[in-house]
PDB file of C-alpha atoms and ligand atoms in Angstrom:
ATOM      1  CA  MET A   1       0.021   0.038   0.034  1.00  0.00           C
ATOM      2  CA  ILE A   2       1.403   3.453  -0.823  1.00  0.00           C
ATOM      3  CA  ARG A   3       1.271   5.788   1.970  1.00  0.00           C
ATOM      4  CA  HIS A   4       3.252   8.799   0.843  1.00  0.00           C
ATOM      5  CA  HIS A   5       2.269  11.048  -1.974  1.00  0.00           C
ATOM      6  CA  PRO A   6       3.385  14.214  -3.704  1.00  0.00           C
ATOM      7  CA  ASP A   7       1.390  17.066  -2.304  1.00  0.00           C
ATOM      8  CA  GLU A   8      -1.372  18.870  -4.376  1.00  0.00           C
ATOM      9  CA  ASN A   9       0.620  21.878  -5.115  1.00  0.00           C
ATOM     10  CA  LEU A  10       3.491  19.462  -6.507  1.00  0.00           C
ATOM     11  CA  LEU A  11       1.098  17.787  -8.480  1.00  0.00           C
ATOM     12  CA  LEU A  12      -0.317  20.807  -9.918  1.00  0.00           C
ATOM     13  CA  GLU A  13       3.005  21.940 -10.805  1.00  0.00           C
ATOM     14  CA  TYR A  14       3.598  18.692 -12.638  1.00  0.00           C
ATOM     15  CA  ALA A  15       0.273  18.677 -14.409  1.00  0.00           C
ATOM     16  CA  SER A  16       1.079  22.388 -15.489  1.00  0.00           C
ATOM     17  CA  GLY A  17       4.351  21.614 -16.849  1.00  0.00           C
ATOM     18  CA  SER A  18       6.130  24.128 -14.742  1.00  0.00           C
ATOM     19  CA  LEU A  19       8.170  21.296 -12.603  1.00  0.00           C
ATOM     20  CA  ALA A  20      11.808  20.945 -13.639  1.00  0.00           C
ATOM     21  CA  ARG A  21      12.893  17.737 -15.633  1.00  0.00           C
ATOM     22  CA  GLY A  22      14.455  15.711 -12.812  1.00  0.00           C
ATOM     23  CA  PRO A  23      11.530  15.982 -10.248  1.00  0.00           C
ATOM     24  CA  SER A  24       9.030  15.631 -13.091  1.00  0.00           C
ATOM     25  CA  LEU A  25      10.580  12.075 -13.779  1.00  0.00           C
ATOM     26  CA  VAL A  26      10.142  11.107 -10.099  1.00  0.00           C
ATOM     27  CA  VAL A  27       6.635  12.617  -9.956  1.00  0.00           C
ATOM     28  CA  ALA A  28       5.692  10.770 -13.268  1.00  0.00           C
ATOM     29  CA  ALA A  29       7.022   7.446 -12.051  1.00  0.00           C
ATOM     30  CA  HIS A  30       4.994   7.664  -8.877  1.00  0.00           C
ATOM     31  CA  VAL A  31       1.965   8.779 -10.710  1.00  0.00           C
ATOM     32  CA  GLN A  32       2.366   5.559 -12.892  1.00  0.00           C
ATOM     33  CA  MET A  33       2.494   3.338  -9.811  1.00  0.00           C
ATOM     34  CA  CYS A  34      -0.034   5.127  -7.730  1.00  0.00           C
ATOM     35  CA  ALA A  35      -3.972   5.092  -8.537  1.00  0.00           C
ATOM     36  CA  ASP A  36      -4.945   7.781  -6.125  1.00  0.00           C
ATOM     37  CA  CYS A  37      -2.601  10.298  -7.721  1.00  0.00           C
ATOM     38  CA  ARG A  38      -3.474   9.078 -11.313  1.00  0.00           C
ATOM     39  CA  SER A  39      -7.021   9.878 -10.284  1.00  0.00           C
ATOM     40  CA  GLN A  40      -6.025  13.335  -8.952  1.00  0.00           C
ATOM     41  CA  LEU A  41      -3.971  14.308 -11.816  1.00  0.00           C
ATOM     42  CA  SER A  42      -6.594  13.122 -14.221  1.00  0.00           C
ATOM     43  CA  THR A  43      -8.972  15.533 -12.610  1.00  0.00           C
ATOM     44  CA  LEU A  44      -6.419  18.338 -12.811  1.00  0.00           C
ATOM     45  CA  ASN A  45      -5.648  17.691 -16.380  1.00  0.00           C
ATOM     46  CA  ASN A  46      -9.412  17.515 -17.356  1.00  0.00           C
ATOM     47  CA  LEU A  47     -10.906  20.227 -15.531  1.00  0.00           C
ATOM     48  CA  GLY A  48      -7.687  22.734 -14.990  1.00  0.00           C
ATOM     49  CA  GLY A  49      -5.833  22.347 -18.007  1.00  0.00           C
ATOM     50  CA  SER A  50      -7.745  24.729 -20.015  1.00  0.00           C
ATOM     51  CA  LEU A  51      -7.401  27.348 -17.097  1.00  0.00           C
ATOM     52  CA  LEU A  52      -3.692  26.825 -16.979  1.00  0.00           C
ATOM     53  CA  ASN A  53      -3.145  26.812 -20.687  1.00  0.00           C
ATOM     54  CA  GLY A  54      -4.770  30.029 -20.886  1.00  0.00           C
ATOM     55  CA  SER A  55      -2.750  31.723 -18.089  1.00  0.00           C
ATOM     56  CA  PRO A  56       0.819  33.400 -18.370  1.00  0.00           C
ATOM     57  CA  ALA A  57       3.471  31.345 -16.763  1.00  0.00           C
ATOM     58  CA  GLN A  58       4.208  32.679 -13.080  1.00  0.00           C
ATOM     59  CA  PRO A  59       5.317  31.019  -9.833  1.00  0.00           C
ATOM     60  CA  LEU A  60       2.669  29.024  -7.957  1.00  0.00           C
ATOM     61  CA  GLN A  61       1.456  30.468  -4.590  1.00  0.00           C
ATOM     62  CA  ALA A  62       1.151  28.429  -1.751  1.00  0.00           C
ATOM     63  CA  ASN A  63      -2.684  27.918  -1.940  1.00  0.00           C
ATOM     64  CA  ALA A  64      -2.616  27.695  -5.777  1.00  0.00           C
ATOM     65  CA  PHE A  65      -4.399  24.100  -5.592  1.00  0.00           C
ATOM     66  CA  GLU A  66      -7.313  25.267  -3.250  1.00  0.00           C
ATOM     67  CA  ARG A  67      -7.891  28.191  -5.279  1.00  0.00           C
ATOM     68  CA  LEU A  68      -7.945  26.009  -8.534  1.00  0.00           C
ATOM     69  CA  MET A  69     -10.318  23.657  -6.930  1.00  0.00           C
ATOM     70  CA  GLU A  70     -12.730  26.418  -6.016  1.00  0.00           C
ATOM     71  CA  ARG A  71     -12.804  27.694  -9.583  1.00  0.00           C
ATOM     72  CA  ILE A  72     -13.388  24.280 -11.095  1.00  0.00           C
ATOM     73  CA  GLY A  73     -16.108  23.250  -8.737  1.00  0.00           C
ATOM     74  CA  GLN A  74     -17.528  19.820  -8.605  1.00  0.00           C
ATOM     75  CA  ILE A  75     -15.047  16.826  -9.110  1.00  0.00           C
ATOM     76  CA  PRO A  76     -16.375  14.032 -11.132  1.00  0.00           C
ATOM     77  CA  GLU A  77     -15.270  10.267 -10.110  1.00  0.00           C
ATOM     78  CA  LYS A  78     -12.348   9.187 -12.444  1.00  0.00           C
ATOM     79  CA  ILE A  79     -11.960   5.631 -13.636  1.00  0.00           C
ATOM     80  CA  LEU A  80      -8.971   4.167 -11.967  1.00  0.00           C
ATOM     81  CA  HIS A  81      -6.395   2.489 -14.551  1.00  0.00           C
ATOM     82  CA  LYS A  82      -4.998  -0.717 -13.955  1.00  0.00           C
ATOM     83  CA  SER A  83      -2.199  -0.902 -11.250  1.00  0.00           C
ATOM     84  CA  GLU A  84       1.395  -1.431 -12.109  1.00  0.00           C
ATOM     85  CA  ASP A  85       2.253  -2.497  -8.463  1.00  0.00           C
ATOM     86  CA  THR A  86       4.230  -5.659  -9.446  1.00  0.00           C
ATOM     87  CA  PRO A  87       7.487  -6.415  -7.342  1.00  0.00           C
ATOM     88  CA  THR A  88      11.000  -5.788  -8.939  1.00  0.00           C
ATOM     89  CA  PRO A  89      13.342  -8.358  -8.172  1.00  0.00           C
ATOM     90  CA  VAL A  90      16.693  -7.126  -7.024  1.00  0.00           C
ATOM     91  CA  PRO A  91      19.583  -9.551  -6.742  1.00  0.00           C
ATOM     92  CA  VAL A  92      22.400  -8.966  -4.334  1.00  0.00           C
ATOM     93  CA  GLY A  93      25.242  -7.305  -6.124  1.00  0.00           C
ATOM     94  CA  GLY A  94      25.450  -6.397  -9.870  1.00  0.00           C
ATOM     95  CA  GLU A  95      22.609  -4.444 -11.399  1.00  0.00           C
ATOM     96  CA  PRO A  96      19.177  -4.921 -10.188  1.00  0.00           C
ATOM     97  CA  ALA A  97      16.670  -6.647 -12.488  1.00  0.00           C
ATOM     98  CA  MET A  98      14.730  -3.649 -13.836  1.00  0.00           C
ATOM     99  CA  ASP A  99      11.423  -5.486 -14.560  1.00  0.00           C
ATOM    100  CA  HIS A 100       8.126  -4.211 -13.718  1.00  0.00           C
ATOM    101  CA  LEU A 101       9.280  -0.358 -13.704  1.00  0.00           C
ATOM    102  CA  PRO A 102       7.025   2.363 -14.250  1.00  0.00           C
ATOM    103  CA  LYS A 103       7.018   3.134 -18.022  1.00  0.00           C
ATOM    104  CA  VAL A 104       8.613   6.547 -17.719  1.00  0.00           C
ATOM    105  CA  LEU A 105      11.716   4.688 -16.141  1.00  0.00           C
ATOM    106  CA  ASN A 106      12.029   2.106 -18.798  1.00  0.00           C
ATOM    107  CA  LYS A 107      12.133   4.765 -21.437  1.00  0.00           C
ATOM    108  CA  LEU A 108      14.791   6.768 -19.413  1.00  0.00           C
ATOM    109  CA  LEU A 109      16.706   3.167 -19.124  1.00  0.00           C
ATOM    110  CA  ALA A 110      16.417   2.858 -22.828  1.00  0.00           C
ATOM    111  CA  SER A 111      18.054   6.031 -23.556  1.00  0.00           C
ATOM    112  CA  ASN A 112      20.840   5.259 -21.299  1.00  0.00           C
ATOM    113  CA  PRO A 113      22.175   1.893 -22.609  1.00  0.00           C
ATOM    114  CA  ASN A 114      25.777   2.401 -21.336  1.00  0.00           C
ATOM    115  CA  ARG A 115      24.759   3.036 -17.762  1.00  0.00           C
ATOM    116  CA  ARG A 116      27.149   1.767 -14.875  1.00  0.00           C
ATOM    117  CA  TRP A 117      26.458   0.991 -11.666  1.00  0.00           C
ATOM    118  CA  LYS A 118      29.224   2.366  -9.091  1.00  0.00           C
ATOM    119  CA  THR A 119      29.738   0.894  -5.576  1.00  0.00           C
ATOM    120  CA  LEU A 120      29.816   4.042  -3.282  1.00  0.00           C
ATOM    121  CA  THR A 121      30.120   2.219  -0.127  1.00  0.00           C
ATOM    122  CA  ARG A 122      29.939  -1.412   1.102  1.00  0.00           C
ATOM    123  CA  ASN A 123      26.170  -1.359   1.189  1.00  0.00           C
ATOM    124  CA  LEU A 124      25.364   1.222  -1.498  1.00  0.00           C
ATOM    125  CA  GLN A 125      25.369   1.217  -5.254  1.00  0.00           C
ATOM    126  CA  MET A 126      24.417   4.006  -7.668  1.00  0.00           C
ATOM    127  CA  CYS A 127      23.671   4.075 -11.185  1.00  0.00           C
ATOM    128  CA  ARG A 128      23.645   7.929 -12.573  1.00  0.00           C
ATOM    129  CA  LEU A 129      21.513   8.519 -15.663  1.00  0.00           C
ATOM    130  CA  LYS A 130      21.491  11.225 -18.290  1.00  0.00           C
ATOM    131  CA  SER A 131      17.979  12.752 -18.511  1.00  0.00           C
ATOM    132  CA  GLY A 132      18.636  15.790 -20.608  1.00  0.00           C
ATOM    133  CA  GLN A 133      18.737  18.762 -18.060  1.00  0.00           C
ATOM    134  CA  ARG A 134      21.322  20.469 -15.958  1.00  0.00           C
ATOM    135  CA  ASP A 135      19.929  21.191 -12.584  1.00  0.00           C
ATOM    136  CA  TYR A 136      19.243  17.691 -10.893  1.00  0.00           C
ATOM    137  CA  GLU A 137      21.308  14.682 -10.649  1.00  0.00           C
ATOM    138  CA  VAL A 138      19.230  11.706 -11.448  1.00  0.00           C
ATOM    139  CA  ALA A 139      20.141   8.241 -10.488  1.00  0.00           C
ATOM    140  CA  PHE A 140      19.088   4.862  -8.976  1.00  0.00           C
ATOM    141  CA  HIS A 141      20.414   3.831  -5.571  1.00  0.00           C
ATOM    142  CA  CYS A 142      20.378   0.373  -4.124  1.00  0.00           C
ATOM    143  CA  LEU A 143      20.859  -0.169  -0.529  1.00  0.00           C
ATOM    144  CA  ARG A 144      21.764  -3.430   0.712  1.00  0.00           C
ATOM    145  CA  SER A 145      18.981  -5.052   2.924  1.00  0.00           C
ATOM    146  CA  GLY A 146      19.544  -4.197   6.770  1.00  0.00           C
ATOM    147  CA  SER A 147      22.035  -1.648   5.985  1.00  0.00           C
ATOM    148  CA  GLY A 148      21.944   2.015   6.517  1.00  0.00           C
ATOM    149  CA  LEU A 149      23.549   5.220   5.118  1.00  0.00           C
ATOM    150  CA  PRO A 150      25.592   7.725   7.470  1.00  0.00           C
ATOM    151  CA  LYS A 151      23.494  10.567   8.990  1.00  0.00           C
ATOM    152  CA  HIS A 152      23.408  13.404   6.445  1.00  0.00           C
ATOM    153  CA  ASP A 153      21.411  16.486   5.472  1.00  0.00           C
ATOM    154  CA  HIS A 154      20.277  17.818   2.180  1.00  0.00           C
ATOM    155  CA  ARG A 155      21.489  21.171   0.853  1.00  0.00           C
ATOM    156  CA  GLY A 156      19.031  21.035  -1.908  1.00  0.00           C
ATOM    157  CA  GLN A 157      15.606  19.442  -2.765  1.00  0.00           C
ATOM    158  CA  GLU A 158      15.618  15.672  -2.954  1.00  0.00           C
ATOM    159  CA  PHE A 159      12.858  13.846  -4.874  1.00  0.00           C
ATOM    160  CA  ALA A 160      12.811  10.088  -4.463  1.00  0.00           C
ATOM    161  CA  LEU A 161      10.677   6.996  -5.073  1.00  0.00           C
ATOM    162  CA  VAL A 162      10.947   3.712  -3.644  1.00  0.00           C
ATOM    163  CA  LEU A 163      10.781   1.055  -6.378  1.00  0.00           C
ATOM    164  CA  HIS A 164      11.606  -2.177  -4.502  1.00  0.00           C
ATOM    165  CA  GLY A 165      12.099  -3.090  -0.828  1.00  0.00           C
ATOM    166  CA  SER A 166      11.749  -0.321   1.850  1.00  0.00           C
ATOM    167  CA  PHE A 167      13.676   1.850   4.142  1.00  0.00           C
ATOM    168  CA  SER A 168      12.957   3.786   7.452  1.00  0.00           C
ATOM    169  CA  ASP A 169      14.323   6.916   9.043  1.00  0.00           C
ATOM    170  CA  HIS A 170      12.918   8.925  12.006  1.00  0.00           C
ATOM    171  CA  ASN A 171       9.979  10.193   9.842  1.00  0.00           C
ATOM    172  CA  GLY A 172       8.434   6.715   9.218  1.00  0.00           C
ATOM    173  CA  ILE A 173       8.680   3.810   6.887  1.00  0.00           C
ATOM    174  CA  TYR A 174       8.747   4.186   2.923  1.00  0.00           C
ATOM    175  CA  GLY A 175       7.685   1.079   0.939  1.00  0.00           C
ATOM    176  CA  ARG A 176       7.428   0.368  -2.915  1.00  0.00           C
ATOM    177  CA  GLY A 177       5.780   3.258  -4.497  1.00  0.00           C
ATOM    178  CA  ASP A 178       6.322   5.773  -1.902  1.00  0.00           C
ATOM    179  CA  PHE A 179       7.301   9.301  -2.762  1.00  0.00           C
ATOM    180  CA  VAL A 180       9.675  11.037  -0.617  1.00  0.00           C
ATOM    181  CA  LEU A 181      10.528  14.816  -0.619  1.00  0.00           C
ATOM    182  CA  ARG A 182      13.409  15.977   1.641  1.00  0.00           C
ATOM    183  CA  GLU A 183      14.016  19.968   1.713  1.00  0.00           C
ATOM    184  CA  PRO A 184      17.244  21.592   2.301  1.00  0.00           C
ATOM    185  CA  GLY A 185      18.389  21.312   5.818  1.00  0.00           C
ATOM    186  CA  GLN A 186      16.427  18.070   6.694  1.00  0.00           C
ATOM    187  CA  VAL A 187      18.694  15.615   8.429  1.00  0.00           C
ATOM    188  CA  HIS A 188      18.212  11.589   8.325  1.00  0.00           C
ATOM    189  CA  ARG A 189      19.670   8.350   8.324  1.00  0.00           C
ATOM    190  CA  PRO A 190      17.856   5.853   6.055  1.00  0.00           C
ATOM    191  CA  ILE A 191      18.146   2.164   6.873  1.00  0.00           C
ATOM    192  CA  ALA A 192      16.863  -0.537   4.495  1.00  0.00           C
ATOM    193  CA  THR A 193      14.868  -3.024   6.200  1.00  0.00           C
ATOM    194  CA  GLN A 194      16.089  -6.590   6.803  1.00  0.00           C
ATOM    195  CA  ASP A 195      13.990  -8.569   4.115  1.00  0.00           C
ATOM    196  CA  MET A 196      15.235  -7.280   0.874  1.00  0.00           C
ATOM    197  CA  ASP A 197      17.508  -4.748  -0.810  1.00  0.00           C
ATOM    198  CA  CYS A 198      15.980  -1.083  -1.180  1.00  0.00           C
ATOM    199  CA  LEU A 199      16.047   0.254  -4.795  1.00  0.00           C
ATOM    200  CA  CYS A 200      15.090   3.991  -5.179  1.00  0.00           C
ATOM    201  CA  PHE A 201      15.058   6.484  -8.007  1.00  0.00           C
ATOM    202  CA  SER A 202      15.707  10.047  -7.083  1.00  0.00           C
ATOM    203  CA  ALA A 203      16.512  13.418  -8.510  1.00  0.00           C
ATOM    204  CA  VAL A 204      18.582  15.906  -6.228  1.00  0.00           C
ATOM    205  CA  ALA A 205      19.471  19.507  -6.628  1.00  0.00           C
ATOM    206  CA  ALA A 206      22.745  19.359  -4.636  1.00  0.00           C
ATOM    207  CA  PRO A 207      24.819  16.746  -3.170  1.00  0.00           C
ATOM    208  CA  VAL A 208      24.025  15.337   0.188  1.00  0.00           C
ATOM    209  CA  SER A 209      26.253  16.590   3.251  1.00  0.00           C
ATOM    210  CA  LEU A 210      27.551  14.071   5.850  1.00  0.00           C
ATOM    211  CA  THR A 211      26.990  15.603   9.297  1.00  0.00           C
ATOM    212  CA  GLY A 212      29.680  15.488  12.093  1.00  0.00           C
ATOM    213  CA  ILE A 213      33.469  14.808  11.910  1.00  0.00           C
ATOM    214  CA  ARG A 214      33.146  12.476   8.894  1.00  0.00           C
ATOM    215  CA  GLY A 215      31.660  15.150   6.926  1.00  0.00           C
ATOM    216  CA  LEU A 216      34.626  17.452   7.292  1.00  0.00           C
ATOM    217  CA  PHE A 217      36.732  14.860   5.647  1.00  0.00           C
ATOM    218  CA  LEU A 218      34.169  13.237   3.024  1.00  0.00           C
ATOM    219  CA  ASN A 219      31.893  15.898   2.066  1.00  0.00           C
ATOM    220  CA  PRO A 220      34.354  17.172  -0.581  1.00  0.00           C
ATOM    221  CA  LEU A 221      34.605  13.870  -2.150  1.00  0.00           C
ATOM    222  CA  ILE A 222      30.939  13.223  -2.675  1.00  0.00           C
ATOM    223  CA  PRO A 223      30.087  13.221  -6.324  1.00  0.00           C
ATOM    224  CA  PHE A 224      27.435  15.351  -7.811  1.00  0.00           C
ATOM    225  CA  ARG A 225      26.862  15.381 -11.621  1.00  0.00           C
ATOM    226  CA  PRO A 226      23.721  16.697 -12.802  1.00  0.00           C
ATOM    227  CA  GLY A 227      22.799  16.038 -16.312  1.00  0.00           C
TER     228      GLY A 227
HETATM  229 ZN1   ZN B 301       0.354   8.944  -5.014  1.00  0.00          ZN
END
């Protein structure tokens, strides 16, 4: 069961095309896995599309969603599409089996035939992907079951989606299909659950920053390559 979703304002930014390419990929992948967000997005597209298309581009205000919904009035029930919520097997080591991914990620993989998985730590592998933009680093991360990442904070927004397995931090537990947004300054220590490796897809606007004495030595070495 998916428990964490993009909020309404983020969905509206995505629907209106004002969200940057990196975060859009994460939101699109979540929407393809999540019937609730597909329904909400369908409502926005069908009823709010003409309003948005006719308006000049401008930054969204915090209550943009509520104001739009007031204008468009009654929301009809939408037919939900077939769920793509099928587990993706992830073997230990090597490249995870990329079956049953959201279509938008299959397309991204197809456009990155020479991708490489890098071992960042004993328990963490990363595969960076070219996505045709400059502001976000777009990548898969695979965290070995039962292992954790060092405590770190975020210097820019991080948009992430759990594709297989699950992880937890002090905010809760995140499983397959869950959407995670971390804002700059938020500190956490994700730990993969014991039963299986955790595969995530993410777009980050700045490199993470390790806290404490480790950060003094290791932060300058953390790679960050948007593209
Ligand atoms: Zn959702």
